[in-house]
Amino acid sequence: MDENVTTAVLEEWVHRFAHLVAENRDYLTELDAAIGDADHGSNMDRGMKAAVAALDASPPATPGALFSKVGMTLVSTVGGASGPLFGTLFLRIGSTLGDTETTSAPQLAAALRAGLGGVVDRGKAGPEDKTMYDALAPAVDALDAALADGADLAAGLKHASDAAAAGRDATTPMLARKGRASYLGERSVGHQDPGATTVALLLEAAAEAAF
């Protein structure tokens, strides 16, 4: 529980996330075509490519700086709702971690919970609204619970990834109550939410990183 988490490991997480978004770009866009603007995959791929380029051009010295740079890049390069929401997630994580050179499992968990709070503040979504919240909130809860039970960060992130995947899948039968998908009413039922799918990729990347 007292393990130090370095900026390099967190940067690996971001790189893995960018890779998964690129791999799933067309799938994410297909999901979004059913209930949105059909641009989620291309927007997130463009944003994460820009974020990785920004990190490579000027490697951040601290975990907080890393997440803040990713967040600012997403806000400035991703259109629609995805940029502000995912950008806010990363920005809130970064500001919570601050300027310490390393972080710890409890600090990272607290930062993720703060990121969830930022998403709620920005998007006003809650449980079963069929949004990224439905994957992110269970993931944050699962990480907290695992760490409280004595798990190390790697195990905790695996629990979080599993919870995010379950939350993603649970959006399919939901009626959308937020965002563009909500305009469809009953027609939004039966479609997996693209934002929740991207959150599941984020947590999958975390579980695969060398924590």
Tab-separated table of C-alpha atoms in Angstrom:
chain	number	residue	atom	x	y	z
A	1	MET	CA	0.000	0.000	0.000
A	2	ASP	CA	2.968	2.325	0.382
A	3	GLU	CA	4.266	1.700	-3.156
A	4	ASN	CA	5.483	4.737	-5.058
A	5	VAL	CA	3.986	5.342	-8.476
A	6	THR	CA	6.293	7.194	-10.836
A	7	THR	CA	5.494	9.591	-13.641
A	8	ALA	CA	6.999	7.116	-16.126
A	9	VAL	CA	4.512	4.400	-15.165
A	10	LEU	CA	1.600	6.806	-15.402
A	11	GLU	CA	2.836	7.952	-18.790
A	12	GLU	CA	2.836	4.305	-19.890
A	13	TRP	CA	-0.812	4.175	-18.836
A	14	VAL	CA	-1.608	7.193	-21.032
A	15	HIS	CA	0.264	5.689	-23.990
A	16	ARG	CA	-1.608	2.405	-23.608
A	17	PHE	CA	-4.904	4.256	-23.445
A	18	ALA	CA	-4.058	6.157	-26.618
A	19	HIS	CA	-3.202	2.866	-28.323
A	20	LEU	CA	-6.498	1.259	-27.268
A	21	VAL	CA	-8.466	4.287	-28.452
A	22	ALA	CA	-6.714	4.112	-31.834
A	23	GLU	CA	-7.404	0.375	-32.088
A	24	ASN	CA	-11.080	0.909	-31.250
A	25	ARG	CA	-11.625	4.191	-33.100
A	26	ASP	CA	-13.993	2.764	-35.692
A	27	TYR	CA	-15.893	0.733	-33.095
A	28	LEU	CA	-16.357	3.782	-30.870
A	29	THR	CA	-17.598	5.767	-33.845
A	30	GLU	CA	-19.994	2.948	-34.747
A	31	LEU	CA	-21.411	3.028	-31.220
A	32	ASP	CA	-21.753	6.799	-31.408
A	33	ALA	CA	-23.460	6.603	-34.809
A	34	ALA	CA	-26.353	4.768	-33.171
A	35	ILE	CA	-27.074	7.361	-30.472
A	36	GLY	CA	-24.859	10.386	-31.142
A	37	ASP	CA	-22.933	12.305	-33.788
A	38	ALA	CA	-20.814	9.408	-35.107
A	39	ASP	CA	-17.612	11.240	-34.195
A	40	HIS	CA	-16.630	9.961	-30.730
A	41	GLY	CA	-13.988	7.540	-31.945
A	42	SER	CA	-12.329	9.930	-34.361
A	43	ASN	CA	-12.447	12.780	-31.831
A	44	MET	CA	-10.917	10.761	-28.996
A	45	ASP	CA	-8.268	9.269	-31.292
A	46	ARG	CA	-7.272	12.726	-32.485
A	47	GLY	CA	-7.170	14.019	-28.925
A	48	MET	CA	-5.108	11.170	-27.519
A	49	LYS	CA	-2.663	11.310	-30.419
A	50	ALA	CA	-2.226	15.013	-29.694
A	51	ALA	CA	-1.809	14.304	-25.978
A	52	VAL	CA	0.900	11.710	-26.598
A	53	ALA	CA	2.660	14.104	-28.969
A	54	ALA	CA	2.556	16.834	-26.324
A	55	LEU	CA	4.019	14.482	-23.709
A	56	ASP	CA	6.762	13.345	-26.069
A	57	ALA	CA	7.631	16.910	-27.011
A	58	SER	CA	7.914	18.072	-23.395
A	59	PRO	CA	7.974	15.181	-20.908
A	60	PRO	CA	6.276	16.212	-17.654
A	61	ALA	CA	8.279	15.980	-14.446
A	62	THR	CA	5.443	15.006	-12.112
A	63	PRO	CA	2.276	12.894	-12.194
A	64	GLY	CA	0.161	15.989	-11.705
A	65	ALA	CA	1.784	17.757	-14.643
A	66	LEU	CA	1.315	14.652	-16.778
A	67	PHE	CA	-2.429	14.409	-16.258
A	68	SER	CA	-2.903	18.159	-16.506
A	69	LYS	CA	-1.150	18.243	-19.875
A	70	VAL	CA	-3.300	15.412	-21.190
A	71	GLY	CA	-6.431	17.156	-19.932
A	72	MET	CA	-5.558	20.508	-21.450
A	73	THR	CA	-4.754	18.845	-24.765
A	74	LEU	CA	-8.068	16.995	-24.842
A	75	VAL	CA	-10.031	20.144	-24.045
A	76	SER	CA	-8.291	22.023	-26.850
A	77	THR	CA	-8.388	19.316	-29.542
A	78	VAL	CA	-11.517	17.215	-28.997
A	79	GLY	CA	-14.885	18.472	-30.101
A	80	GLY	CA	-18.354	17.726	-28.807
A	81	ALA	CA	-18.949	16.667	-25.225
A	82	SER	CA	-15.987	14.289	-25.105
A	83	GLY	CA	-13.292	16.948	-24.944
A	84	PRO	CA	-14.669	18.845	-21.960
A	85	LEU	CA	-15.660	15.665	-20.084
A	86	PHE	CA	-12.530	13.580	-20.575
A	87	GLY	CA	-10.402	16.721	-20.368
A	88	THR	CA	-11.984	17.598	-17.028
A	89	LEU	CA	-11.379	14.034	-15.804
A	90	PHE	CA	-7.651	14.298	-16.499
A	91	LEU	CA	-7.366	17.908	-15.314
A	92	ARG	CA	-9.007	17.114	-11.980
A	93	ILE	CA	-6.739	14.085	-11.515
A	94	GLY	CA	-3.735	16.289	-12.247
A	95	SER	CA	-4.716	19.086	-9.877
A	96	THR	CA	-5.445	16.581	-7.100
A	97	LEU	CA	-2.054	14.910	-7.467
A	98	GLY	CA	-0.318	18.281	-7.323
A	99	ASP	CA	3.421	18.721	-7.815
A	100	THR	CA	4.842	15.747	-5.909
A	101	GLU	CA	7.427	13.740	-7.861
A	102	THR	CA	5.709	10.402	-7.188
A	103	THR	CA	2.308	9.351	-5.967
A	104	SER	CA	0.875	6.398	-4.067
A	105	ALA	CA	-2.006	3.998	-4.546
A	106	PRO	CA	-4.300	5.838	-2.097
A	107	GLN	CA	-3.392	9.200	-3.635
A	108	LEU	CA	-4.092	7.925	-7.136
A	109	ALA	CA	-7.418	6.476	-6.010
A	110	ALA	CA	-8.327	9.814	-4.421
A	111	ALA	CA	-7.358	11.607	-7.633
A	112	LEU	CA	-9.553	9.299	-9.705
A	113	ARG	CA	-12.458	9.984	-7.356
A	114	ALA	CA	-11.810	13.710	-7.753
A	115	GLY	CA	-11.816	13.150	-11.516
A	116	LEU	CA	-15.208	11.493	-11.222
A	117	GLY	CA	-16.392	14.538	-9.292
A	118	GLY	CA	-15.157	16.760	-12.082
A	119	VAL	CA	-17.110	14.745	-14.650
A	120	VAL	CA	-20.248	15.069	-12.518
A	121	ASP	CA	-19.699	18.805	-12.112
A	122	ARG	CA	-19.234	19.245	-15.853
A	123	GLY	CA	-21.868	16.879	-17.216
A	124	LYS	CA	-24.404	16.717	-14.363
A	125	ALA	CA	-24.784	12.964	-14.946
A	126	GLY	CA	-25.605	10.369	-12.327
A	127	PRO	CA	-26.231	6.631	-12.084
A	128	GLU	CA	-28.092	5.028	-14.987
A	129	ASP	CA	-28.114	8.147	-17.134
A	130	LYS	CA	-26.297	6.089	-19.820
A	131	THR	CA	-23.043	8.063	-19.811
A	132	MET	CA	-19.375	7.623	-18.997
A	133	TYR	CA	-20.378	7.978	-15.337
A	134	ASP	CA	-21.878	4.494	-15.419
A	135	ALA	CA	-18.456	2.963	-16.078
A	136	LEU	CA	-16.307	5.433	-14.150
A	137	ALA	CA	-18.180	5.465	-10.835
A	138	PRO	CA	-18.120	1.654	-10.371
A	139	ALA	CA	-14.430	1.624	-11.284
A	140	VAL	CA	-13.575	4.253	-8.677
A	141	ASP	CA	-15.636	2.431	-6.062
A	142	ALA	CA	-13.974	-0.893	-6.903
A	143	LEU	CA	-10.473	0.577	-6.617
A	144	ASP	CA	-11.262	2.125	-3.239
A	145	ALA	CA	-12.739	-1.129	-1.970
A	146	ALA	CA	-9.789	-3.215	-3.168
A	147	LEU	CA	-7.233	-0.909	-1.583
A	148	ALA	CA	-9.223	-0.855	1.659
A	149	ASP	CA	-9.081	-4.655	1.660
A	150	GLY	CA	-5.288	-4.553	1.393
A	151	ALA	CA	-4.812	-5.112	-2.333
A	152	ASP	CA	-1.837	-3.548	-4.086
A	153	LEU	CA	-2.393	-1.018	-6.861
A	154	ALA	CA	-2.045	-3.529	-9.701
A	155	ALA	CA	-4.748	-5.751	-8.209
A	156	GLY	CA	-6.913	-2.760	-7.374
A	157	LEU	CA	-6.747	-1.503	-10.949
A	158	LYS	CA	-7.712	-4.937	-12.245
A	159	HIS	CA	-10.806	-4.794	-10.039
A	160	ALA	CA	-11.470	-1.274	-11.324
A	161	SER	CA	-11.101	-2.418	-14.934
A	162	ASP	CA	-13.544	-5.272	-14.401
A	163	ALA	CA	-16.029	-2.899	-12.759
A	164	ALA	CA	-15.722	-0.416	-15.624
A	165	ALA	CA	-16.366	-3.177	-18.156
A	166	ALA	CA	-19.450	-4.291	-16.249
A	167	GLY	CA	-20.644	-0.695	-16.056
A	168	ARG	CA	-20.073	-0.277	-19.793
A	169	ASP	CA	-22.136	-3.365	-20.563
A	170	ALA	CA	-24.894	-2.222	-18.214
A	171	THR	CA	-25.470	0.912	-20.309
A	172	THR	CA	-26.913	-1.101	-23.202
A	173	PRO	CA	-30.442	-1.566	-21.794
A	174	MET	CA	-30.531	1.904	-20.226
A	175	LEU	CA	-32.656	4.792	-21.438
A	176	ALA	CA	-30.392	7.777	-22.097
A	177	ARG	CA	-31.175	10.756	-19.884
A	178	LYS	CA	-28.231	13.025	-20.706
A	179	GLY	CA	-26.529	14.316	-23.815
A	180	ARG	CA	-27.486	13.929	-27.444
A	181	ALA	CA	-28.545	10.308	-26.905
A	182	SER	CA	-31.347	11.505	-24.633
A	183	TYR	CA	-33.057	13.123	-27.637
A	184	LEU	CA	-33.753	9.632	-28.983
A	185	GLY	CA	-35.909	8.630	-26.025
A	186	GLU	CA	-36.794	4.935	-26.154
A	187	ARG	CA	-34.672	4.479	-29.291
A	188	SER	CA	-31.549	4.903	-27.138
A	189	VAL	CA	-32.345	1.601	-25.410
A	190	GLY	CA	-30.326	-1.347	-26.700
A	191	HIS	CA	-27.190	0.601	-27.573
A	192	GLN	CA	-23.941	0.627	-25.604
A	193	ASP	CA	-22.766	4.072	-24.553
A	194	PRO	CA	-19.556	5.152	-26.339
A	195	GLY	CA	-18.329	7.309	-23.453
A	196	ALA	CA	-18.664	4.439	-20.993
A	197	THR	CA	-16.863	2.244	-23.517
A	198	THR	CA	-13.958	4.685	-23.629
A	199	VAL	CA	-13.789	4.770	-19.824
A	200	ALA	CA	-13.535	0.974	-19.860
A	201	LEU	CA	-10.593	1.299	-22.260
A	202	LEU	CA	-8.960	3.805	-19.896
A	203	LEU	CA	-9.198	1.380	-16.987
A	204	GLU	CA	-8.134	-1.547	-19.166
A	205	ALA	CA	-5.002	0.436	-20.052
A	206	ALA	CA	-4.387	1.095	-16.346
A	207	ALA	CA	-4.683	-2.592	-15.535
A	208	GLU	CA	-2.175	-3.403	-18.273
A	209	ALA	CA	0.395	-0.786	-17.231
A	210	ALA	CA	3.356	-1.910	-15.121
A	211	PHE	CA	2.119	-0.755	-11.713
